[in-house]
XYZ file of N, CA and C in Angstrom:
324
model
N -1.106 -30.090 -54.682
C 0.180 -29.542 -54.324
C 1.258 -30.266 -55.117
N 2.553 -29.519 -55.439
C 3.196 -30.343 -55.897
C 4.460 -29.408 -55.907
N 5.791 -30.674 -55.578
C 7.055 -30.349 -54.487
C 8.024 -30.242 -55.486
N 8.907 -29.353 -55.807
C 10.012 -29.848 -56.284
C 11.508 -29.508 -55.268
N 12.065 -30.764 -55.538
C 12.968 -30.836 -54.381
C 14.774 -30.805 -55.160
N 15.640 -30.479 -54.188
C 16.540 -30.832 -54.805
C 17.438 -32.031 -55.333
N 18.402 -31.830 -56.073
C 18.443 -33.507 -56.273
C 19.264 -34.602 -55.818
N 19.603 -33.610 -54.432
C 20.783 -34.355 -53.608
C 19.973 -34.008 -51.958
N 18.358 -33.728 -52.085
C 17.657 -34.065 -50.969
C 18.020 -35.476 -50.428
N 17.657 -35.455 -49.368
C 17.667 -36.959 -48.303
C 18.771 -37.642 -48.215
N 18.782 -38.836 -47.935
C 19.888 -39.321 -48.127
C 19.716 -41.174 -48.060
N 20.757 -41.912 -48.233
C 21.261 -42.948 -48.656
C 20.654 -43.709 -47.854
N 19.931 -45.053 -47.735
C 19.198 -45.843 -47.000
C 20.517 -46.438 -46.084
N 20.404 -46.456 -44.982
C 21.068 -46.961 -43.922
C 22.073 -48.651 -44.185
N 20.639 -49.354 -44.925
C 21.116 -50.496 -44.825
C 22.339 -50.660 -46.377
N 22.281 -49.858 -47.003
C 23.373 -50.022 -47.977
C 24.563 -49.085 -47.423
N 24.572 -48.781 -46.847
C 25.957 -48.491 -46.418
C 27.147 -48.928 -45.748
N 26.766 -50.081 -45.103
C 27.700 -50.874 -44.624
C 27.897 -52.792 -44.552
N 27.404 -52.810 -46.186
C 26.886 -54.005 -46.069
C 28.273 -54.836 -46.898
N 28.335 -56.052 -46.017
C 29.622 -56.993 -46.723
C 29.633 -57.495 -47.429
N 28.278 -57.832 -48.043
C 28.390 -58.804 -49.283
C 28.099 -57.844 -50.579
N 28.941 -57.092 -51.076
C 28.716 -56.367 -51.844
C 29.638 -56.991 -52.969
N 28.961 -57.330 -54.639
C 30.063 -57.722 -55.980
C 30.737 -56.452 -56.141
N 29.993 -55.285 -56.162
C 30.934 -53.957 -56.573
C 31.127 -52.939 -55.766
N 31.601 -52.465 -55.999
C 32.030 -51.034 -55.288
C 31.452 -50.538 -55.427
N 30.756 -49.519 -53.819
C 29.515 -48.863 -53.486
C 30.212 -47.388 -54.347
N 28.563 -46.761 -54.902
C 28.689 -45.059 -55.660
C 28.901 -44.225 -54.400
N 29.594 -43.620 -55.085
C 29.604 -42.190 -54.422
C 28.642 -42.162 -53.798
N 28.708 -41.394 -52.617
C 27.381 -40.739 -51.791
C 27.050 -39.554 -52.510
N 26.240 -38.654 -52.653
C 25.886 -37.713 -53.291
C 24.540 -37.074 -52.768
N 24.353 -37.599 -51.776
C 22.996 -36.896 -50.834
C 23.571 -36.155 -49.614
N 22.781 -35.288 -49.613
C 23.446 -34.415 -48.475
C 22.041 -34.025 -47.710
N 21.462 -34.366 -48.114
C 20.116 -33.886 -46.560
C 19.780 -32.603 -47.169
N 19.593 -32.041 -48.381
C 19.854 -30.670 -48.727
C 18.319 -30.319 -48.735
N 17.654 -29.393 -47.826
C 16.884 -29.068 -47.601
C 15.436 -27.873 -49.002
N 16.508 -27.673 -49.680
C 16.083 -26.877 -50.723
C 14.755 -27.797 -51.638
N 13.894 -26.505 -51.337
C 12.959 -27.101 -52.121
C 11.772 -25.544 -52.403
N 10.378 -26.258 -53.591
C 9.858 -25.515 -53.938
C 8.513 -25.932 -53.859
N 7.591 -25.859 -52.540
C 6.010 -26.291 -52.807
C 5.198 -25.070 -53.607
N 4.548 -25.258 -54.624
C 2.773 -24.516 -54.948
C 1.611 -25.704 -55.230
N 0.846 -24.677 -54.881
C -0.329 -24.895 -54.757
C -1.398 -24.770 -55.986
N -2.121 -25.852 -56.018
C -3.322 -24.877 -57.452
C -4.372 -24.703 -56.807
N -5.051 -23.084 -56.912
C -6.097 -22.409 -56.537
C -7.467 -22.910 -57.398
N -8.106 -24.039 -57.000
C -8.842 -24.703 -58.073
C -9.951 -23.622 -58.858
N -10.449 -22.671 -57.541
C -11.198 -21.232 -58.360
C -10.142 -20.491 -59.585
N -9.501 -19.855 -59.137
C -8.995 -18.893 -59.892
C -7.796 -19.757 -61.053
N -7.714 -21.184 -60.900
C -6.915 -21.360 -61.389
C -5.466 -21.050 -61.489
N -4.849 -20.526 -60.399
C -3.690 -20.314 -60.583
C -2.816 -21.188 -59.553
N -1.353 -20.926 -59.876
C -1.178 -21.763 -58.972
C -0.003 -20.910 -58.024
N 0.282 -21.365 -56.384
C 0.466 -20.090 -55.428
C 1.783 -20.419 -54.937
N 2.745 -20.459 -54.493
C 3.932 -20.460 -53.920
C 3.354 -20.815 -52.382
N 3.674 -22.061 -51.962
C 3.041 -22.059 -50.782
C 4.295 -22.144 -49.626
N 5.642 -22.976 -50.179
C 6.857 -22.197 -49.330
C 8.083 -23.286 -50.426
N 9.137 -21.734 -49.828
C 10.312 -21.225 -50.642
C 11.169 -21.696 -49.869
N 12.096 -22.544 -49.945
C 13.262 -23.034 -48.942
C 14.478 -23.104 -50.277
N 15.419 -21.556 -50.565
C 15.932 -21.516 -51.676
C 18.034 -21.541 -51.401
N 17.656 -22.011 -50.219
C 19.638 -22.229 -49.258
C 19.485 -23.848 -49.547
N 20.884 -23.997 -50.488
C 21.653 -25.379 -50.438
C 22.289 -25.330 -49.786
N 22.397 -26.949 -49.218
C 23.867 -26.768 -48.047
C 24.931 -27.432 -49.185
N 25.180 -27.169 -50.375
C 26.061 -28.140 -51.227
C 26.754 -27.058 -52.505
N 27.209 -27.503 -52.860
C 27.658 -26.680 -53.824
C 27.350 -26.993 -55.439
N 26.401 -25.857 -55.826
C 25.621 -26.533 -57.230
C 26.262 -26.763 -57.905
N 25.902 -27.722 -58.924
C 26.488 -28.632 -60.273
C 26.637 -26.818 -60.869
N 27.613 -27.025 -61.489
C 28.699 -26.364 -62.760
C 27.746 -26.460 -63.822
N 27.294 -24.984 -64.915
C 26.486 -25.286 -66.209
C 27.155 -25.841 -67.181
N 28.100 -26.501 -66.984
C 28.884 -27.078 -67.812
C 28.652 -28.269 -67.782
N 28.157 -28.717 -66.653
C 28.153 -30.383 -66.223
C 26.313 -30.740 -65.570
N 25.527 -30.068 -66.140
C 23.900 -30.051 -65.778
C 23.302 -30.958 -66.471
N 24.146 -31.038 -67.982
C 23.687 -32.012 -69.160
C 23.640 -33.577 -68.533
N 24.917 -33.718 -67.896
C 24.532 -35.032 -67.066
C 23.477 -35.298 -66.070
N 23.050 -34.183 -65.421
C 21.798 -35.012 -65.207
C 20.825 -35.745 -65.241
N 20.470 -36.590 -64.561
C 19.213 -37.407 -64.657
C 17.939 -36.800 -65.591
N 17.584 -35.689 -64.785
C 16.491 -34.558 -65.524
C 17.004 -34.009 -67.095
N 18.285 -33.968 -67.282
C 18.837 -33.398 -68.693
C 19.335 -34.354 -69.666
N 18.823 -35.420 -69.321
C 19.735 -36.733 -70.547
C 18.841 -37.018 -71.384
N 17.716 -36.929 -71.214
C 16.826 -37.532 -72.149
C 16.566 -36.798 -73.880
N 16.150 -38.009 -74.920
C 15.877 -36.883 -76.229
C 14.630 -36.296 -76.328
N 14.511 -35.711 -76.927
C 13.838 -34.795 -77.606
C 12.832 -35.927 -78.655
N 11.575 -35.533 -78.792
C 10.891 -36.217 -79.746
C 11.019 -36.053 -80.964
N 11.620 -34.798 -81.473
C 12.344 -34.353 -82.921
C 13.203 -35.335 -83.104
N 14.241 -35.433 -82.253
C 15.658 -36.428 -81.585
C 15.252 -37.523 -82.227
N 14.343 -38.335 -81.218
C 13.884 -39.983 -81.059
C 13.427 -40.111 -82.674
N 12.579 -39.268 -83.564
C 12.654 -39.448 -84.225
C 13.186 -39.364 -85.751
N 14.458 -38.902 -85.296
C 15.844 -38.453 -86.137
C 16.297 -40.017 -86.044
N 16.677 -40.902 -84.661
C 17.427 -41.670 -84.337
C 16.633 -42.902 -84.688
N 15.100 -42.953 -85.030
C 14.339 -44.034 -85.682
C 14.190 -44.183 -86.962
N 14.376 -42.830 -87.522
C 14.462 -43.041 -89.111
C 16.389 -43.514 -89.588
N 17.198 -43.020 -88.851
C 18.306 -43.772 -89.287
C 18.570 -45.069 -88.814
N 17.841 -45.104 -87.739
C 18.079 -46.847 -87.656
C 16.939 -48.037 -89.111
N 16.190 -46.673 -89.592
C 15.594 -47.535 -90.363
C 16.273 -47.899 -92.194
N 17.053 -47.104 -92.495
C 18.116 -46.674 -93.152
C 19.377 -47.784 -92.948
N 19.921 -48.403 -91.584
C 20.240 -49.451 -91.411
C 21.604 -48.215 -90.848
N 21.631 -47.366 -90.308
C 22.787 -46.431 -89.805
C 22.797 -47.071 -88.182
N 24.452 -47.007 -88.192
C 24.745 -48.090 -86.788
C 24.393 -46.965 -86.117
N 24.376 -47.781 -84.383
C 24.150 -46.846 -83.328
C 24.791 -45.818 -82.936
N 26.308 -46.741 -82.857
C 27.242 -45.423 -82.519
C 27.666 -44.575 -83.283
N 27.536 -44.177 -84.845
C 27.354 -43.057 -85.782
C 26.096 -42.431 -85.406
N 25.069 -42.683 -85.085
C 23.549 -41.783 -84.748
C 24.206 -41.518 -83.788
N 24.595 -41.880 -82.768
C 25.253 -40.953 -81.154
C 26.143 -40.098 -81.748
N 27.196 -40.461 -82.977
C 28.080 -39.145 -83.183
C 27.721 -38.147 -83.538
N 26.502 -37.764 -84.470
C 25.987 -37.520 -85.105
C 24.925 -36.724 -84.340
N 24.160 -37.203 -83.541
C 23.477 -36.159 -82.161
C 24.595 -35.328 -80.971
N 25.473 -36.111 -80.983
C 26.700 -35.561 -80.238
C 27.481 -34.476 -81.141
N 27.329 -34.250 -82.775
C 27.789 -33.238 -83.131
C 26.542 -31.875 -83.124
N 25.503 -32.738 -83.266
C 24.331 -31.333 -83.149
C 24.425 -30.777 -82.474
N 24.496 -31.240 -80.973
C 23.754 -30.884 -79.920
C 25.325 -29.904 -78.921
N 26.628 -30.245 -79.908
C 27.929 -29.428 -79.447
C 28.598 -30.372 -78.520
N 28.183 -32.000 -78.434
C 28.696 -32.465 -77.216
C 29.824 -33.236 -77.579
């Protein structure tokens, strides 16, 4: 079986929420208990795999396609990418020109 959940399921462990000895200022909360999620199943005969339940109501209001790129799930490169950004570091090209430089490809 295997779950995919949303990404503001559950919520914030109890004991960080009201704790005094904190150096910085606590994040945003950003969990909402949001129930949305997607179990299937794999049918090990037939090989397929089955919708075993659909829970498709957020209680939140979804991220903007404008602002998805920040996600956790959407930040990462590309192996084309990683190895765009290993051959110019081998070239001796600074870091933050390779970020401008993927940041002009990619429209960001």
């Amino acid at each position: 079986m295997r779950q995919f959940v949303c990404n503001k399921e559950g919520e914030r462990s109890g004991k960080h929420l009201n704790r005094n000895d904190r150096k910085r200022e606590a994040k945003a909360i950003t969990r909402t208990k949001c129930n949305a999620r997607l179990q299937i199943h794999l049918n090990y005969k037939s090989r397929k795999w089955r919708v075993g339940c659909l829970e498709p109501i957020h209680n939140h209001e979804l991220t903007p396609m404008s602002m998805v790129h920040l996600l956790p799930a959407y930040r990462g490169l590309s192996v084309a990418d990683k190895a765009q950004v290993d051959g110019l570091h081998l070239y001796g090209v600074r870091t933050c020109h390779i970020m401008g430089l993927i940041m002009g490809q990619k429209g960001g």
